[in-house]
Amino acid sequence: MNRALIIVDVQKDFCEGGSVPVKGGAGRAAAIADLIRRGETGYAYVVATRDHHIDPGGHFSEHPDFQDSFPVHCVAGSEGSEFHPDFASAQESLDEVFFKGAHSASKSGFEGSTADGTPLTDWLRARQVGAVDVVGIATDHCVKATALDGVRAGFTVQVLLDYTAGVAADTTDTALTQLRQAGVELSGRPVVVN
């Protein structure tokens, strides 16, 4: 059984200075880049997801609730949708990138697909991946959704919390409880900077 690393949404708009910044995001971007550059991870594959919004409907709002609706972010082709510079240097180590949310909210990386339309689940299964580690931004949103969908799809899932950044302590605590209850293994401690 192969193991893969899924790097969730380490994009400019989700880091300090972006349109929906998560404090500590840039630091996690650099830490994830260092993790994969070291090459000591034993992963058969390393993939990343990117929010890639074209017209996500009510997901964009002038009066966001920051649960289902958010300010405009990660618009396809915009600078904010690009990988954060502290992570971009590790891009050459990626085996594939999965784009999500063109016309929907799509928090989970498992809702994403490659540029040629291959869904993440199919891509992983074609390579005999049975276990995934999940890292990225944000612990209490897209990391959580990706991990939960990974379990639903039949993968063994671990979230490496040292390589995640959460929006807020209360929502991160709730997310960690939901992940544990779903059978996701949690390793380390999440970065939450209020």
Tab-separated table of C-alpha atoms in Angstrom:
chain	number	residue	atom	x	y	z
A	1	MET	CA	0.000	0.000	0.000
A	2	ASN	CA	1.437	3.364	-1.015
A	3	ARG	CA	1.185	6.493	1.129
A	4	ALA	CA	0.674	9.982	-0.320
A	5	LEU	CA	0.970	13.476	1.099
A	6	ILE	CA	-1.907	15.848	0.283
A	7	ILE	CA	-0.998	19.529	0.681
A	8	VAL	CA	-4.167	21.607	0.977
A	9	ASP	CA	-4.502	25.161	-0.377
A	10	VAL	CA	-1.137	26.713	0.523
A	11	GLN	CA	-2.056	29.778	-1.539
A	12	LYS	CA	-1.339	33.500	-1.234
A	13	ASP	CA	-4.938	34.448	-0.431
A	14	PHE	CA	-4.943	32.137	2.612
A	15	CYS	CA	-1.705	33.499	4.080
A	16	GLU	CA	-0.867	36.810	5.702
A	17	GLY	CA	-1.527	39.625	3.210
A	18	GLY	CA	-4.134	37.610	1.306
A	19	SER	CA	-7.857	38.284	1.010
A	20	VAL	CA	-8.805	35.564	3.557
A	21	PRO	CA	-5.621	35.303	5.619
A	22	VAL	CA	-4.962	32.625	8.217
A	23	LYS	CA	-2.381	33.782	10.749
A	24	GLY	CA	0.579	31.443	10.650
A	25	GLY	CA	-0.192	30.385	7.081
A	26	ALA	CA	3.078	31.645	5.640
A	27	GLY	CA	5.025	29.833	8.327
A	28	ARG	CA	3.207	26.590	7.529
A	29	ALA	CA	3.894	27.145	3.805
A	30	ALA	CA	7.615	27.301	4.540
A	31	ALA	CA	7.464	24.306	6.908
A	32	ILE	CA	5.645	22.159	4.328
A	33	ALA	CA	8.143	23.131	1.639
A	34	ASP	CA	10.972	22.113	3.959
A	35	LEU	CA	9.231	18.815	4.751
A	36	ILE	CA	8.996	17.748	1.118
A	37	ARG	CA	12.392	19.144	0.084
A	38	ARG	CA	14.092	17.020	2.769
A	39	GLY	CA	12.802	13.950	0.942
A	40	GLU	CA	12.832	11.902	4.140
A	41	THR	CA	9.098	11.389	4.235
A	42	GLY	CA	8.727	8.041	2.519
A	43	TYR	CA	5.775	9.231	0.454
A	44	ALA	CA	5.216	7.487	-2.837
A	45	TYR	CA	3.429	10.618	-4.106
A	46	VAL	CA	3.120	14.262	-3.090
A	47	VAL	CA	0.133	16.208	-4.404
A	48	ALA	CA	-1.385	19.607	-3.716
A	49	THR	CA	-4.835	21.140	-3.963
A	50	ARG	CA	-5.678	24.679	-5.005
A	51	ASP	CA	-8.851	26.692	-4.673
A	52	HIS	CA	-9.626	27.720	-8.252
A	53	HIS	CA	-12.800	29.799	-8.241
A	54	ILE	CA	-14.448	30.992	-11.434
A	55	ASP	CA	-18.067	31.531	-10.338
A	56	PRO	CA	-18.660	29.816	-6.981
A	57	GLY	CA	-22.062	31.436	-6.421
A	58	GLY	CA	-22.903	32.187	-2.787
A	59	HIS	CA	-19.455	31.100	-1.631
A	60	PHE	CA	-18.358	34.705	-2.341
A	61	SER	CA	-20.183	37.332	-0.297
A	62	GLU	CA	-19.912	40.996	0.629
A	63	HIS	CA	-21.282	39.939	4.022
A	64	PRO	CA	-19.562	36.583	4.633
A	65	ASP	CA	-20.335	34.273	7.540
A	66	PHE	CA	-16.840	32.705	7.276
A	67	GLN	CA	-18.340	29.231	7.350
A	68	ASP	CA	-20.092	28.845	4.010
A	69	SER	CA	-19.439	32.278	2.513
A	70	PHE	CA	-16.196	34.248	2.346
A	71	PRO	CA	-14.775	37.388	0.728
A	72	VAL	CA	-13.583	36.930	-2.862
A	73	HIS	CA	-10.485	34.723	-2.887
A	74	CYS	CA	-8.409	32.432	-5.106
A	75	VAL	CA	-10.058	33.559	-8.327
A	76	ALA	CA	-8.707	31.448	-11.192
A	77	GLY	CA	-5.753	33.214	-12.783
A	78	SER	CA	-5.344	35.765	-9.979
A	79	GLU	CA	-2.152	36.317	-8.020
A	80	GLY	CA	-3.961	35.304	-4.836
A	81	SER	CA	-4.696	31.865	-6.263
A	82	GLU	CA	-0.983	31.102	-6.722
A	83	PHE	CA	0.994	29.029	-4.243
A	84	HIS	CA	2.530	31.112	-1.461
A	85	PRO	CA	6.133	32.084	-2.327
A	86	ASP	CA	7.475	30.218	0.720
A	87	PHE	CA	5.954	27.033	-0.700
A	88	ALA	CA	6.346	27.705	-4.422
A	89	SER	CA	10.022	26.730	-4.372
A	90	ALA	CA	8.949	23.142	-3.603
A	91	GLN	CA	6.506	22.928	-6.530
A	92	GLU	CA	8.879	20.814	-8.590
A	93	SER	CA	8.456	18.074	-5.977
A	94	LEU	CA	4.710	17.789	-6.643
A	95	ASP	CA	3.466	14.812	-8.602
A	96	GLU	CA	0.146	16.520	-9.384
A	97	VAL	CA	-2.051	19.519	-8.565
A	98	PHE	CA	-5.822	19.232	-8.062
A	99	PHE	CA	-8.032	22.257	-8.705
A	100	LYS	CA	-11.292	22.659	-6.810
A	101	GLY	CA	-14.199	25.040	-6.530
A	102	ALA	CA	-14.513	26.448	-10.038
A	103	HIS	CA	-18.296	26.720	-9.679
A	104	SER	CA	-18.875	25.767	-6.041
A	105	ALA	CA	-17.430	26.145	-2.553
A	106	SER	CA	-15.553	22.802	-2.725
A	107	LYS	CA	-13.677	22.794	0.547
A	108	SER	CA	-12.442	19.217	0.188
A	109	GLY	CA	-9.459	18.307	-1.935
A	110	PHE	CA	-11.392	15.178	-2.883
A	111	GLU	CA	-13.743	17.442	-4.839
A	112	GLY	CA	-10.761	18.521	-6.930
A	113	SER	CA	-9.425	17.215	-10.202
A	114	THR	CA	-6.328	17.536	-12.356
A	115	ALA	CA	-6.200	19.906	-15.325
A	116	ASP	CA	-7.355	16.983	-17.501
A	117	GLY	CA	-10.304	16.212	-15.202
A	118	THR	CA	-9.063	13.216	-13.168
A	119	PRO	CA	-10.577	13.279	-9.652
A	120	LEU	CA	-8.216	12.982	-6.680
A	121	THR	CA	-9.715	9.670	-5.520
A	122	ASP	CA	-9.266	8.066	-8.951
A	123	TRP	CA	-5.715	9.412	-9.292
A	124	LEU	CA	-4.702	7.965	-5.910
A	125	ARG	CA	-6.359	4.591	-6.475
A	126	ALA	CA	-4.710	4.223	-9.886
A	127	ARG	CA	-1.381	4.437	-8.039
A	128	GLN	CA	-2.309	1.945	-5.309
A	129	VAL	CA	-2.411	4.619	-2.603
A	130	GLY	CA	-4.227	3.388	0.485
A	131	ALA	CA	-3.097	5.922	3.078
A	132	VAL	CA	-2.776	9.699	2.997
A	133	ASP	CA	-1.311	12.353	5.243
A	134	VAL	CA	-3.001	15.748	5.037
A	135	VAL	CA	-1.377	19.136	5.739
A	136	GLY	CA	-2.120	22.748	4.810
A	137	ILE	CA	-4.599	25.566	5.333
A	138	ALA	CA	-6.933	25.780	7.161
A	139	THR	CA	-7.155	23.075	9.807
A	140	ASP	CA	-10.770	23.938	10.611
A	141	HIS	CA	-11.966	24.252	7.010
A	142	CYS	CA	-10.357	22.663	3.936
A	143	VAL	CA	-7.903	20.413	5.795
A	144	LYS	CA	-10.783	19.025	7.870
A	145	ALA	CA	-13.022	18.550	4.820
A	146	THR	CA	-10.250	16.810	2.873
A	147	ALA	CA	-9.425	14.449	5.736
A	148	LEU	CA	-13.076	13.546	6.339
A	149	ASP	CA	-13.675	12.886	2.636
A	150	GLY	CA	-10.515	10.780	2.544
A	151	VAL	CA	-11.947	8.527	5.248
A	152	ARG	CA	-15.294	8.359	3.411
A	153	ALA	CA	-13.428	7.317	0.255
A	154	GLY	CA	-11.801	4.423	2.119
A	155	PHE	CA	-8.303	5.793	2.722
A	156	THR	CA	-6.407	5.593	6.002
A	157	VAL	CA	-5.982	9.264	6.915
A	158	GLN	CA	-3.582	11.114	9.190
A	159	VAL	CA	-3.445	14.887	9.661
A	160	LEU	CA	0.012	16.244	10.492
A	161	LEU	CA	-1.041	19.127	12.712
A	162	ASP	CA	2.451	20.650	12.909
A	163	TYR	CA	1.998	21.458	9.220
A	164	THR	CA	-1.482	23.003	9.447
A	165	ALA	CA	-2.774	26.444	10.388
A	166	GLY	CA	-6.198	26.973	11.943
A	167	VAL	CA	-8.387	30.053	11.745
A	168	ALA	CA	-9.493	30.109	15.391
A	169	ALA	CA	-8.968	28.024	18.513
A	170	ASP	CA	-12.643	27.122	19.032
A	171	THR	CA	-13.322	26.046	15.452
A	172	THR	CA	-10.022	24.170	15.330
A	173	ASP	CA	-10.874	22.304	18.547
A	174	THR	CA	-14.267	21.373	17.082
A	175	ALA	CA	-12.596	20.200	13.868
A	176	LEU	CA	-10.129	18.026	15.776
A	177	THR	CA	-12.990	16.385	17.658
A	178	GLN	CA	-14.815	15.680	14.387
A	179	LEU	CA	-11.656	14.249	12.842
A	180	ARG	CA	-10.983	11.952	15.818
A	181	GLN	CA	-14.585	10.738	15.796
A	182	ALA	CA	-14.259	9.893	12.083
A	183	GLY	CA	-11.154	7.788	12.709
A	184	VAL	CA	-8.565	10.263	11.430
A	185	GLU	CA	-5.201	9.935	13.173
A	186	LEU	CA	-3.869	13.243	14.479
A	187	SER	CA	-0.161	13.892	14.884
A	188	GLY	CA	1.445	17.006	16.409
A	189	ARG	CA	-0.206	20.288	17.348
A	190	PRO	CA	-1.971	22.771	15.066
A	191	VAL	CA	-0.785	26.328	14.690
A	192	VAL	CA	-3.553	28.708	15.756
A	193	VAL	CA	-2.627	32.382	16.054
A	194	ASN	CA	-5.522	34.583	17.222
